[in-house]
Amino acid sequence: MVPDSATPPSARPYPPPRRSATEVPEDYALLRAEEPVAAVTLPSGDRGHLVSRYEDVRAVLADPRCSRAATVAPEAPKLTAVPFDAGGLFTMDPPEHTRLRGLVARAFTPRRVERMRPRLEELAGELADAMAAGDGAEGGSTDLNAAFAFPFPMAVICELLGVPFADRERFRTWSDAVLSLTAHPPEEMLRHKQALLAYLADLVADKRRAPGTDLLSALVGVRDEEGGPGERELLVLAMTLLVAGHETTVGVLGTSVLTLLRQPERLGLVPDGEEATAALVEELLRLNPIGDGGPLRVTTAPVEVAGRVLPPNSAVIASVCSANRDGSRYTDPDRFDPDRTGDPAQPPHLAFGHGPHYCLGAPLARAELAVALRVLAGRFPALRLAVPVEAVTMHRGLLVNRLTELPVRWD
């Protein structure tokens, strides 16, 4: 074991740079081979540790000593100048996290999501109809991000929560600020977060006056009738569900379509059968991570990772992006292989995390991706990139990976 005091004084910037939208940061391969626990400088300016190997990432994600709740302690190192709020799903540990998660878990079970599938297909079909009709397009071309990848997950989460879809452009602005690493100055991040919370407070008041059948109305009922969660906790939970409930799928849907359009068969790779489509979705999730790193954790006790002992109050980022490309766990890890999921020698990807913070919305995200790909392949079998792949860029400075645009054409 090597104590953390042996960490070299130099630290890499986090997140590591990407050369292009289609390439993961090349630093990860080097770190897995030579420095599996690397010293990094976080966007806040604080020091942290980046963990890059599959087994180490998985261990950190499951280790209760690598705490989410500790990230909001006053003395804790911070990821950004405006960290996530205390009292939310991203900043709690069990048992408090388990209690809060249980309030909304029923809305995201595989059985509940399966009952939602016809509505998902209807929403995706309506957006495909608008694309085919030339709504906002010229000569069979459009920005798929604006026409489909953004409004589809946004419509789903708005309907589920009971939030007006008409306000989606305001949510986009607010979400970008909430998920900013370096894309927005701190004062702007704080201003937009406060505006979103104020909007949700007004919406909660509306639900109290006229409750509906949506999830937010149900949460307000639990708050008022059973005494929990607290009012601030309710607003932070609503913000978390709204932002995480669409931003992650928006990003992965765009990058997944880009992955398919770079293959010779393009959307012809999307199969008809549900089982084969599910396998395709899993490989796309492995290759197209939600973000280059993961939510920050702070150690509450000494933790040994890859032979290095991290002392208490150490910031740790377990890089799911790197873990899902680990050549010691995956055969030819950078290759797109839809049949990989059926190989028992290949471990499950970590796109949705691992352990108690495993993504609550994973069943819904999987269903949205499967439905979206099937609808696009059915309606636009000749879909192709309208620009050279080198011209496609990724937003910089956000916690999530999201393409700036995805220009496409079809016949």
mmCIF file of C-alpha atoms in Angstrom:
data_model
loop_
_atom_site.group_PDB
_atom_site.id
_atom_site.type_symbol
_atom_site.label_atom_id
_atom_site.label_comp_id
_atom_site.label_asym_id
_atom_site.label_seq_id
_atom_site.Cartn_x
_atom_site.Cartn_y
_atom_site.Cartn_z
ATOM 1 C CA MET A 1 0.000 0.000 0.000
ATOM 2 C CA VAL A 2 1.161 3.502 -0.829
ATOM 3 C CA PRO A 3 -0.073 6.358 1.382
ATOM 4 C CA ASP A 4 -1.644 9.304 -0.383
ATOM 5 C CA SER A 5 1.208 11.523 0.750
ATOM 6 C CA ALA A 6 3.213 9.809 -2.000
ATOM 7 C CA THR A 7 0.970 11.364 -4.648
ATOM 8 C CA PRO A 8 3.109 13.461 -7.002
ATOM 9 C CA PRO A 9 2.621 17.233 -6.706
ATOM 10 C CA SER A 10 1.554 17.618 -10.336
ATOM 11 C CA ALA A 11 -2.108 17.032 -11.071
ATOM 12 C CA ARG A 12 -3.973 16.627 -14.338
ATOM 13 C CA PRO A 13 -6.957 18.855 -15.101
ATOM 14 C CA TYR A 14 -10.356 17.218 -14.747
ATOM 15 C CA PRO A 15 -12.200 16.423 -16.916
ATOM 16 C CA PRO A 16 -9.471 15.275 -19.310
ATOM 17 C CA PRO A 17 -9.619 16.824 -22.786
ATOM 18 C CA ARG A 18 -11.319 15.155 -25.736
ATOM 19 C CA ARG A 19 -9.809 15.403 -29.198
ATOM 20 C CA SER A 20 -13.232 15.042 -30.836
ATOM 21 C CA ALA A 21 -16.863 14.158 -30.193
ATOM 22 C CA THR A 22 -16.267 10.572 -31.305
ATOM 23 C CA GLU A 23 -13.208 9.814 -29.176
ATOM 24 C CA VAL A 24 -13.067 9.312 -25.436
ATOM 25 C CA PRO A 25 -10.256 11.229 -23.711
ATOM 26 C CA GLU A 26 -7.032 9.454 -24.614
ATOM 27 C CA ASP A 27 -5.716 10.108 -21.099
ATOM 28 C CA TYR A 28 -7.824 7.233 -19.796
ATOM 29 C CA ALA A 29 -5.859 4.490 -21.550
ATOM 30 C CA LEU A 30 -2.610 5.913 -20.178
ATOM 31 C CA LEU A 31 -4.038 6.217 -16.662
ATOM 32 C CA ARG A 32 -5.359 2.653 -16.641
ATOM 33 C CA ALA A 33 -1.911 1.417 -17.606
ATOM 34 C CA GLU A 34 0.294 3.670 -15.482
ATOM 35 C CA GLU A 35 -1.649 5.667 -12.887
ATOM 36 C CA PRO A 36 -4.961 4.006 -11.964
ATOM 37 C CA VAL A 37 -5.488 6.524 -9.143
ATOM 38 C CA ALA A 38 -4.448 9.854 -10.621
ATOM 39 C CA ALA A 39 -4.166 13.232 -8.934
ATOM 40 C CA VAL A 40 -6.439 15.750 -10.643
ATOM 41 C CA THR A 41 -7.411 19.371 -10.263
ATOM 42 C CA LEU A 42 -11.193 19.718 -10.185
ATOM 43 C CA PRO A 43 -13.052 22.606 -11.875
ATOM 44 C CA SER A 44 -13.443 24.209 -8.420
ATOM 45 C CA GLY A 45 -9.656 24.306 -8.063
ATOM 46 C CA ASP A 46 -9.692 21.636 -5.336
ATOM 47 C CA ARG A 47 -7.576 18.498 -5.614
ATOM 48 C CA GLY A 48 -9.100 15.093 -6.210
ATOM 49 C CA HIS A 49 -8.389 11.553 -7.386
ATOM 50 C CA LEU A 50 -9.514 10.005 -10.677
ATOM 51 C CA VAL A 51 -10.020 6.216 -10.672
ATOM 52 C CA SER A 52 -9.908 4.627 -14.112
ATOM 53 C CA ARG A 53 -9.820 0.790 -14.043
ATOM 54 C CA TYR A 54 -13.041 -1.232 -14.221
ATOM 55 C CA GLU A 55 -12.632 -3.190 -10.992
ATOM 56 C CA ASP A 56 -11.507 -0.129 -9.031
ATOM 57 C CA VAL A 57 -14.349 2.010 -10.389
ATOM 58 C CA ARG A 58 -16.873 -0.679 -9.485
ATOM 59 C CA ALA A 59 -15.412 -0.970 -5.993
ATOM 60 C CA VAL A 60 -15.538 2.791 -5.383
ATOM 61 C CA LEU A 61 -19.150 2.990 -6.567
ATOM 62 C CA ALA A 62 -20.163 0.328 -4.034
ATOM 63 C CA ASP A 63 -17.996 1.446 -1.107
ATOM 64 C CA PRO A 64 -20.030 3.234 1.621
ATOM 65 C CA ARG A 65 -16.853 5.046 2.696
ATOM 66 C CA CYS A 66 -16.897 6.825 -0.677
ATOM 67 C CA SER A 67 -19.769 9.075 0.271
ATOM 68 C CA ARG A 68 -22.103 11.314 -1.673
ATOM 69 C CA ALA A 69 -23.419 12.978 1.502
ATOM 70 C CA ALA A 70 -19.896 14.009 2.521
ATOM 71 C CA THR A 71 -19.555 16.119 -0.648
ATOM 72 C CA VAL A 72 -21.744 18.860 0.853
ATOM 73 C CA ALA A 73 -19.849 19.153 4.147
ATOM 74 C CA PRO A 74 -18.366 22.657 4.474
ATOM 75 C CA GLU A 75 -14.780 21.406 4.653
ATOM 76 C CA ALA A 76 -15.126 18.890 1.816
ATOM 77 C CA PRO A 77 -13.411 19.391 -1.549
ATOM 78 C CA LYS A 78 -15.878 20.480 -4.221
ATOM 79 C CA LEU A 79 -16.301 19.500 -7.843
ATOM 80 C CA THR A 80 -17.498 22.953 -8.915
ATOM 81 C CA ALA A 81 -17.890 26.379 -7.383
ATOM 82 C CA VAL A 82 -21.653 25.731 -7.086
ATOM 83 C CA PRO A 83 -22.053 22.118 -5.908
ATOM 84 C CA PHE A 84 -25.231 20.046 -5.845
ATOM 85 C CA ASP A 85 -27.676 20.911 -3.075
ATOM 86 C CA ALA A 86 -27.757 18.997 0.179
ATOM 87 C CA GLY A 87 -30.829 16.833 0.683
ATOM 88 C CA GLY A 88 -31.006 15.484 -2.861
ATOM 89 C CA LEU A 89 -30.556 12.025 -4.335
ATOM 90 C CA PHE A 90 -27.052 13.002 -5.514
ATOM 91 C CA THR A 91 -25.978 14.171 -2.053
ATOM 92 C CA MET A 92 -27.361 11.517 0.283
ATOM 93 C CA ASP A 93 -26.198 8.125 1.514
ATOM 94 C CA PRO A 94 -28.253 5.261 2.913
ATOM 95 C CA PRO A 95 -30.441 5.135 4.907
ATOM 96 C CA GLU A 96 -31.641 8.680 4.061
ATOM 97 C CA HIS A 97 -30.965 8.080 0.374
ATOM 98 C CA THR A 98 -32.879 4.791 0.510
ATOM 99 C CA ARG A 99 -35.888 6.551 2.050
ATOM 100 C CA LEU A 100 -35.969 9.327 -0.544
ATOM 101 C CA ARG A 101 -35.317 6.942 -3.425
ATOM 102 C CA GLY A 102 -38.188 4.759 -2.264
ATOM 103 C CA LEU A 103 -40.644 7.632 -2.711
ATOM 104 C CA VAL A 104 -40.119 7.705 -6.467
ATOM 105 C CA ALA A 105 -38.842 4.210 -7.266
ATOM 106 C CA ARG A 106 -42.294 2.873 -8.149
ATOM 107 C CA ALA A 107 -42.506 5.260 -11.090
ATOM 108 C CA PHE A 108 -39.396 3.745 -12.702
ATOM 109 C CA THR A 109 -39.804 -0.013 -12.222
ATOM 110 C CA PRO A 110 -39.405 -2.193 -15.341
ATOM 111 C CA ARG A 111 -43.092 -3.187 -15.107
ATOM 112 C CA ARG A 112 -44.256 0.435 -14.911
ATOM 113 C CA VAL A 113 -41.937 1.431 -17.767
ATOM 114 C CA GLU A 114 -43.244 -1.423 -19.914
ATOM 115 C CA ARG A 115 -46.772 -0.063 -19.473
ATOM 116 C CA MET A 116 -45.449 3.307 -20.654
ATOM 117 C CA ARG A 117 -43.995 1.889 -23.872
ATOM 118 C CA PRO A 118 -47.054 2.605 -26.090
ATOM 119 C CA ARG A 119 -46.959 6.230 -24.973
ATOM 120 C CA LEU A 120 -43.210 6.393 -25.621
ATOM 121 C CA GLU A 121 -43.824 5.077 -29.131
ATOM 122 C CA GLU A 122 -46.567 7.638 -29.652
ATOM 123 C CA LEU A 123 -44.377 10.554 -28.561
ATOM 124 C CA ALA A 124 -41.444 9.382 -30.685
ATOM 125 C CA GLY A 125 -43.751 8.849 -33.655
ATOM 126 C CA GLU A 126 -45.114 12.379 -33.396
ATOM 127 C CA LEU A 127 -41.614 13.825 -33.493
ATOM 128 C CA ALA A 128 -40.700 11.598 -36.443
ATOM 129 C CA ASP A 129 -43.850 12.801 -38.238
ATOM 130 C CA ALA A 130 -42.766 16.399 -37.706
ATOM 131 C CA MET A 131 -39.316 15.598 -39.077
ATOM 132 C CA ALA A 132 -40.730 13.839 -42.140
ATOM 133 C CA ALA A 133 -43.116 16.727 -42.800
ATOM 134 C CA GLY A 134 -40.197 19.118 -42.898
ATOM 135 C CA ASP A 135 -41.084 20.866 -39.649
ATOM 136 C CA GLY A 136 -37.981 22.977 -39.165
ATOM 137 C CA ALA A 137 -36.117 21.074 -41.904
ATOM 138 C CA GLU A 138 -35.067 21.857 -45.467
ATOM 139 C CA GLY A 139 -34.872 19.219 -48.181
ATOM 140 C CA GLY A 140 -34.881 16.195 -45.911
ATOM 141 C CA SER A 141 -32.353 17.502 -43.428
ATOM 142 C CA THR A 142 -32.421 18.687 -39.837
ATOM 143 C CA ASP A 143 -30.498 18.873 -36.603
ATOM 144 C CA LEU A 144 -31.534 15.610 -34.961
ATOM 145 C CA ASN A 145 -30.623 16.990 -31.541
ATOM 146 C CA ALA A 146 -33.147 19.817 -31.804
ATOM 147 C CA ALA A 147 -35.804 17.892 -33.714
ATOM 148 C CA PHE A 148 -35.770 14.603 -31.800
ATOM 149 C CA ALA A 149 -33.029 13.829 -29.268
ATOM 150 C CA PHE A 150 -33.910 16.777 -26.998
ATOM 151 C CA PRO A 151 -37.726 16.967 -27.209
ATOM 152 C CA PHE A 152 -38.350 13.214 -26.878
ATOM 153 C CA PRO A 153 -36.822 12.603 -23.410
ATOM 154 C CA MET A 154 -37.999 16.041 -22.316
ATOM 155 C CA ALA A 155 -41.604 15.239 -23.265
ATOM 156 C CA VAL A 156 -41.400 11.924 -21.401
ATOM 157 C CA ILE A 157 -40.085 13.344 -18.125
ATOM 158 C CA CYS A 158 -42.419 16.365 -18.268
ATOM 159 C CA GLU A 159 -45.413 14.083 -18.692
ATOM 160 C CA LEU A 160 -44.252 11.758 -15.940
ATOM 161 C CA LEU A 161 -43.610 14.567 -13.461
ATOM 162 C CA GLY A 162 -46.507 16.770 -14.493
ATOM 163 C CA VAL A 163 -44.340 19.667 -15.694
ATOM 164 C CA PRO A 164 -45.443 21.842 -18.660
ATOM 165 C CA PHE A 165 -43.614 20.746 -21.817
ATOM 166 C CA ALA A 166 -44.188 24.255 -23.199
ATOM 167 C CA ASP A 167 -41.469 25.493 -20.830
ATOM 168 C CA ARG A 168 -38.829 23.117 -22.235
ATOM 169 C CA GLU A 169 -36.528 25.862 -23.557
ATOM 170 C CA ARG A 170 -36.362 27.410 -20.085
ATOM 171 C CA PHE A 171 -35.490 23.986 -18.669
ATOM 172 C CA ARG A 172 -32.669 23.642 -21.196
ATOM 173 C CA THR A 173 -31.090 26.909 -20.025
ATOM 174 C CA TRP A 174 -31.510 26.060 -16.365
ATOM 175 C CA SER A 175 -30.278 22.483 -16.778
ATOM 176 C CA ASP A 176 -27.107 23.571 -18.557
ATOM 177 C CA ALA A 177 -26.269 25.790 -15.599
ATOM 178 C CA VAL A 178 -27.067 23.122 -13.001
ATOM 179 C CA LEU A 179 -24.840 20.622 -14.832
ATOM 180 C CA SER A 180 -22.037 23.059 -15.592
ATOM 181 C CA LEU A 181 -18.458 22.211 -14.748
ATOM 182 C CA THR A 182 -16.794 25.171 -16.467
ATOM 183 C CA ALA A 183 -19.347 26.247 -19.087
ATOM 184 C CA HIS A 184 -20.891 28.951 -16.873
ATOM 185 C CA PRO A 185 -19.435 31.345 -14.286
ATOM 186 C CA PRO A 186 -20.455 30.561 -10.684
ATOM 187 C CA GLU A 187 -22.818 33.515 -10.330
ATOM 188 C CA GLU A 188 -24.689 32.453 -13.471
ATOM 189 C CA MET A 189 -24.890 28.840 -12.262
ATOM 190 C CA LEU A 190 -26.370 29.981 -8.962
ATOM 191 C CA ARG A 191 -28.805 32.406 -10.596
ATOM 192 C CA HIS A 192 -30.208 29.747 -12.953
ATOM 193 C CA LYS A 193 -30.434 27.132 -10.207
ATOM 194 C CA GLN A 194 -32.395 29.547 -8.017
ATOM 195 C CA ALA A 195 -34.691 30.364 -10.940
ATOM 196 C CA LEU A 196 -35.415 26.670 -11.503
ATOM 197 C CA LEU A 197 -36.125 26.073 -7.812
ATOM 198 C CA ALA A 198 -38.449 29.097 -7.744
ATOM 199 C CA TYR A 199 -40.280 27.768 -10.811
ATOM 200 C CA LEU A 200 -40.704 24.377 -9.136
ATOM 201 C CA ALA A 201 -41.920 26.012 -5.916
ATOM 202 C CA ASP A 202 -44.698 27.698 -7.907
ATOM 203 C CA LEU A 203 -45.498 24.393 -9.597
ATOM 204 C CA VAL A 204 -45.674 22.599 -6.245
ATOM 205 C CA ALA A 205 -48.126 25.244 -5.046
ATOM 206 C CA ASP A 206 -50.248 24.577 -8.142
ATOM 207 C CA LYS A 207 -50.215 20.839 -7.423
ATOM 208 C CA ARG A 208 -51.429 21.501 -3.889
ATOM 209 C CA ARG A 209 -54.386 23.482 -5.218
ATOM 210 C CA ALA A 210 -55.209 21.079 -8.039
ATOM 211 C CA PRO A 211 -53.384 17.730 -7.762
ATOM 212 C CA GLY A 212 -53.187 15.480 -10.793
ATOM 213 C CA THR A 213 -52.141 11.902 -11.461
ATOM 214 C CA ASP A 214 -48.491 12.831 -12.084
ATOM 215 C CA LEU A 215 -45.469 11.986 -9.939
ATOM 216 C CA LEU A 216 -44.966 15.508 -8.593
ATOM 217 C CA SER A 217 -48.561 15.626 -7.352
ATOM 218 C CA ALA A 218 -48.007 12.287 -5.619
ATOM 219 C CA LEU A 219 -44.829 13.581 -3.948
ATOM 220 C CA VAL A 220 -46.637 16.715 -2.769
ATOM 221 C CA GLY A 221 -49.328 14.471 -1.296
ATOM 222 C CA VAL A 222 -46.740 12.413 0.567
ATOM 223 C CA ARG A 223 -45.115 15.606 1.854
ATOM 224 C CA ASP A 224 -48.385 17.079 3.120
ATOM 225 C CA GLU A 225 -50.112 13.951 4.387
ATOM 226 C CA GLU A 226 -47.236 11.954 5.837
ATOM 227 C CA GLY A 227 -44.835 14.693 6.886
ATOM 228 C CA GLY A 228 -42.003 14.014 4.467
ATOM 229 C CA PRO A 229 -39.944 14.888 2.531
ATOM 230 C CA GLY A 230 -39.306 18.435 3.731
ATOM 231 C CA GLU A 231 -40.287 21.309 1.455
ATOM 232 C CA ARG A 232 -36.720 22.117 0.396
ATOM 233 C CA GLU A 233 -35.985 18.415 -0.018
ATOM 234 C CA LEU A 234 -39.074 18.096 -2.231
ATOM 235 C CA LEU A 235 -37.915 20.927 -4.490
ATOM 236 C CA VAL A 236 -34.378 19.526 -4.782
ATOM 237 C CA LEU A 237 -35.828 16.088 -5.573
ATOM 238 C CA ALA A 238 -38.066 17.568 -8.270
ATOM 239 C CA MET A 239 -35.102 19.458 -9.744
ATOM 240 C CA THR A 240 -32.992 16.291 -9.752
ATOM 241 C CA LEU A 241 -35.695 14.240 -11.469
ATOM 242 C CA LEU A 242 -36.377 16.914 -14.078
ATOM 243 C CA VAL A 243 -32.739 17.613 -14.945
ATOM 244 C CA ALA A 244 -31.314 14.100 -14.714
ATOM 245 C CA GLY A 245 -34.495 12.635 -16.179
ATOM 246 C CA HIS A 246 -33.934 14.211 -19.571
ATOM 247 C CA GLU A 247 -30.338 15.475 -19.852
ATOM 248 C CA THR A 248 -28.719 12.055 -19.594
ATOM 249 C CA THR A 249 -30.970 10.476 -22.228
ATOM 250 C CA VAL A 250 -30.683 13.485 -24.547
ATOM 251 C CA GLY A 251 -26.908 13.114 -24.554
ATOM 252 C CA VAL A 252 -26.753 9.351 -24.923
ATOM 253 C CA LEU A 253 -29.427 9.292 -27.632
ATOM 254 C CA GLY A 254 -27.507 11.795 -29.745
ATOM 255 C CA THR A 255 -24.141 10.088 -29.356
ATOM 256 C CA SER A 256 -25.719 6.652 -29.913
ATOM 257 C CA VAL A 257 -27.269 7.727 -33.212
ATOM 258 C CA LEU A 258 -23.896 9.197 -34.196
ATOM 259 C CA THR A 259 -22.228 5.856 -33.390
ATOM 260 C CA LEU A 260 -24.688 4.036 -35.668
ATOM 261 C CA LEU A 261 -24.380 6.569 -38.502
ATOM 262 C CA ARG A 262 -20.615 6.017 -38.517
ATOM 263 C CA GLN A 263 -21.109 2.317 -39.311
ATOM 264 C CA PRO A 264 -21.485 1.157 -42.956
ATOM 265 C CA GLU A 265 -24.998 -0.194 -42.272
ATOM 266 C CA ARG A 266 -26.063 2.947 -40.344
ATOM 267 C CA LEU A 267 -29.608 2.568 -38.933
ATOM 268 C CA GLY A 268 -29.917 -0.751 -40.710
ATOM 269 C CA LEU A 269 -28.142 -2.097 -37.620
ATOM 270 C CA VAL A 270 -31.278 -1.500 -35.539
ATOM 271 C CA PRO A 271 -32.993 -4.920 -35.395
ATOM 272 C CA ASP A 272 -36.711 -5.661 -35.398
ATOM 273 C CA GLY A 273 -36.750 -7.928 -32.359
ATOM 274 C CA GLU A 274 -36.930 -6.479 -28.854
ATOM 275 C CA GLU A 275 -34.225 -8.759 -27.436
ATOM 276 C CA ALA A 276 -31.735 -7.853 -30.160
ATOM 277 C CA THR A 277 -32.610 -4.169 -29.806
ATOM 278 C CA ALA A 278 -31.994 -4.404 -26.071
ATOM 279 C CA ALA A 279 -28.531 -5.883 -26.736
ATOM 280 C CA LEU A 280 -27.770 -3.058 -29.172
ATOM 281 C CA VAL A 281 -28.817 -0.487 -26.553
ATOM 282 C CA GLU A 282 -26.473 -2.021 -23.969
ATOM 283 C CA GLU A 283 -23.487 -1.770 -26.300
ATOM 284 C CA LEU A 284 -24.374 1.811 -27.198
ATOM 285 C CA LEU A 285 -24.590 2.653 -23.491
ATOM 286 C CA ARG A 286 -21.159 1.122 -22.907
ATOM 287 C CA LEU A 287 -19.580 3.120 -25.716
ATOM 288 C CA ASN A 288 -21.427 6.386 -25.090
ATOM 289 C CA PRO A 289 -21.147 7.313 -21.432
ATOM 290 C CA ILE A 290 -23.387 9.908 -19.840
ATOM 291 C CA GLY A 291 -20.258 11.835 -18.868
ATOM 292 C CA ASP A 292 -16.498 11.402 -18.939
ATOM 293 C CA GLY A 293 -16.344 10.933 -15.194
ATOM 294 C CA GLY A 294 -19.011 10.480 -12.581
ATOM 295 C CA PRO A 295 -20.569 12.259 -9.612
ATOM 296 C CA LEU A 296 -18.069 13.278 -6.968
ATOM 297 C CA ARG A 297 -17.585 11.199 -3.834
ATOM 298 C CA VAL A 298 -15.666 12.120 -0.679
ATOM 299 C CA THR A 299 -14.073 9.538 1.587
ATOM 300 C CA THR A 300 -15.257 9.327 5.194
ATOM 301 C CA ALA A 301 -12.467 6.933 6.270
ATOM 302 C CA PRO A 302 -9.179 5.676 4.803
ATOM 303 C CA VAL A 303 -9.896 3.797 1.557
ATOM 304 C CA GLU A 304 -7.427 1.685 -0.385
ATOM 305 C CA VAL A 305 -7.812 1.905 -4.168
ATOM 306 C CA ALA A 306 -5.374 0.184 -6.536
ATOM 307 C CA GLY A 307 -2.743 -0.031 -3.801
ATOM 308 C CA ARG A 308 -3.041 3.608 -2.741
ATOM 309 C CA VAL A 309 -4.605 4.627 0.556
ATOM 310 C CA LEU A 310 -6.758 7.731 0.288
ATOM 311 C CA PRO A 311 -7.224 9.530 3.614
ATOM 312 C CA PRO A 312 -10.564 10.801 4.895
ATOM 313 C CA ASN A 313 -11.987 13.860 3.120
ATOM 314 C CA SER A 314 -10.420 12.897 -0.216
ATOM 315 C CA ALA A 315 -12.361 13.731 -3.376
ATOM 316 C CA VAL A 316 -12.783 10.702 -5.643
ATOM 317 C CA ILE A 317 -14.211 10.457 -9.149
ATOM 318 C CA ALA A 318 -14.812 6.934 -10.442
ATOM 319 C CA SER A 319 -14.637 7.225 -14.229
ATOM 320 C CA VAL A 320 -17.345 5.066 -15.753
ATOM 321 C CA CYS A 321 -16.239 6.273 -19.186
ATOM 322 C CA SER A 322 -12.774 4.790 -18.625
ATOM 323 C CA ALA A 323 -14.046 1.626 -16.920
ATOM 324 C CA ASN A 324 -16.290 0.797 -19.876
ATOM 325 C CA ARG A 325 -13.247 0.876 -22.191
ATOM 326 C CA ASP A 326 -10.956 -1.197 -19.948
ATOM 327 C CA GLY A 327 -9.139 -3.699 -22.171
ATOM 328 C CA SER A 328 -8.494 -5.994 -19.226
ATOM 329 C CA ARG A 329 -12.249 -6.550 -18.970
ATOM 330 C CA TYR A 330 -13.520 -6.098 -22.527
ATOM 331 C CA THR A 331 -12.224 -7.693 -25.719
ATOM 332 C CA ASP A 332 -11.274 -4.991 -28.223
ATOM 333 C CA PRO A 333 -13.003 -2.398 -25.987
ATOM 334 C CA ASP A 334 -13.158 0.456 -28.494
ATOM 335 C CA ARG A 335 -14.925 -1.672 -31.117
ATOM 336 C CA PHE A 336 -18.682 -1.382 -31.590
ATOM 337 C CA ASP A 337 -20.032 -4.913 -31.127
ATOM 338 C CA PRO A 338 -23.800 -5.341 -30.627
ATOM 339 C CA ASP A 339 -23.277 -9.044 -29.891
ATOM 340 C CA ARG A 340 -21.016 -8.298 -26.935
ATOM 341 C CA THR A 341 -23.910 -8.337 -24.436
ATOM 342 C CA GLY A 342 -24.518 -12.054 -24.998
ATOM 343 C CA ASP A 343 -20.900 -12.967 -24.238
ATOM 344 C CA PRO A 344 -20.612 -14.173 -20.609
ATOM 345 C CA ALA A 345 -16.908 -13.299 -20.648
ATOM 346 C CA GLN A 346 -17.741 -9.594 -21.042
ATOM 347 C CA PRO A 347 -18.818 -7.881 -17.781
ATOM 348 C CA PRO A 348 -21.886 -5.649 -17.557
ATOM 349 C CA HIS A 349 -21.164 -2.011 -18.332
ATOM 350 C CA LEU A 350 -21.259 0.622 -15.619
ATOM 351 C CA ALA A 351 -23.118 3.315 -17.566
ATOM 352 C CA PHE A 352 -25.809 3.480 -14.888
ATOM 353 C CA GLY A 353 -23.374 3.112 -12.020
ATOM 354 C CA HIS A 354 -23.240 0.358 -9.429
ATOM 355 C CA GLY A 355 -24.255 -0.080 -5.815
ATOM 356 C CA PRO A 356 -26.828 1.932 -3.841
ATOM 357 C CA HIS A 357 -26.688 4.878 -6.248
ATOM 358 C CA TYR A 358 -27.378 2.756 -9.337
ATOM 359 C CA CYS A 359 -29.411 4.991 -11.660
ATOM 360 C CA LEU A 360 -33.051 5.055 -10.621
ATOM 361 C CA GLY A 361 -34.176 5.836 -14.165
ATOM 362 C CA ALA A 362 -32.214 3.071 -15.913
ATOM 363 C CA PRO A 363 -35.324 1.102 -17.026
ATOM 364 C CA LEU A 364 -36.894 4.243 -18.486
ATOM 365 C CA ALA A 365 -33.677 5.339 -20.215
ATOM 366 C CA ARG A 366 -33.253 1.900 -21.792
ATOM 367 C CA ALA A 367 -36.847 1.928 -23.025
ATOM 368 C CA GLU A 368 -36.522 5.452 -24.431
ATOM 369 C CA LEU A 369 -33.355 4.544 -26.334
ATOM 370 C CA ALA A 370 -34.876 1.349 -27.733
ATOM 371 C CA VAL A 371 -38.070 3.089 -28.820
ATOM 372 C CA ALA A 372 -36.238 6.061 -30.309
ATOM 373 C CA LEU A 373 -33.871 3.900 -32.359
ATOM 374 C CA ARG A 374 -36.681 1.667 -33.619
ATOM 375 C CA VAL A 375 -38.821 4.656 -34.635
ATOM 376 C CA LEU A 376 -35.950 6.459 -36.374
ATOM 377 C CA ALA A 377 -34.841 3.308 -38.214
ATOM 378 C CA GLY A 378 -38.398 2.609 -39.324
ATOM 379 C CA ARG A 379 -39.141 6.112 -40.545
ATOM 380 C CA PHE A 380 -35.712 7.140 -41.843
ATOM 381 C CA PRO A 381 -33.852 4.001 -42.969
ATOM 382 C CA ALA A 382 -31.554 6.116 -45.176
ATOM 383 C CA LEU A 383 -30.662 8.548 -42.398
ATOM 384 C CA ARG A 384 -27.054 9.719 -42.701
ATOM 385 C CA LEU A 385 -24.760 12.455 -41.476
ATOM 386 C CA ALA A 386 -25.120 15.732 -43.346
ATOM 387 C CA VAL A 387 -21.601 16.882 -42.428
ATOM 388 C CA PRO A 388 -18.220 15.175 -42.118
ATOM 389 C CA VAL A 389 -17.966 13.364 -38.814
ATOM 390 C CA GLU A 390 -15.053 15.625 -37.864
ATOM 391 C CA ALA A 391 -17.459 18.594 -37.910
ATOM 392 C CA VAL A 392 -19.635 17.125 -35.151
ATOM 393 C CA THR A 393 -18.685 18.625 -31.802
ATOM 394 C CA MET A 394 -19.448 18.032 -28.133
ATOM 395 C CA HIS A 395 -20.509 20.672 -25.623
ATOM 396 C CA ARG A 396 -17.594 21.514 -23.377
ATOM 397 C CA GLY A 397 -17.659 22.167 -19.680
ATOM 398 C CA LEU A 398 -20.774 20.143 -18.784
ATOM 399 C CA LEU A 399 -21.134 17.188 -16.448
ATOM 400 C CA VAL A 400 -22.926 15.298 -19.249
ATOM 401 C CA ASN A 401 -21.744 14.465 -22.764
ATOM 402 C CA ARG A 402 -24.054 16.141 -25.278
ATOM 403 C CA LEU A 403 -23.480 16.936 -28.931
ATOM 404 C CA THR A 404 -23.861 20.573 -29.916
ATOM 405 C CA GLU A 405 -25.698 19.547 -33.096
ATOM 406 C CA LEU A 406 -26.280 16.368 -35.080
ATOM 407 C CA PRO A 407 -26.941 17.432 -38.701
ATOM 408 C CA VAL A 408 -28.580 14.596 -40.661
ATOM 409 C CA ARG A 409 -30.127 14.013 -44.095
ATOM 410 C CA TRP A 410 -32.487 11.434 -45.524
ATOM 411 C CA ASP A 411 -33.996 10.593 -48.901
#
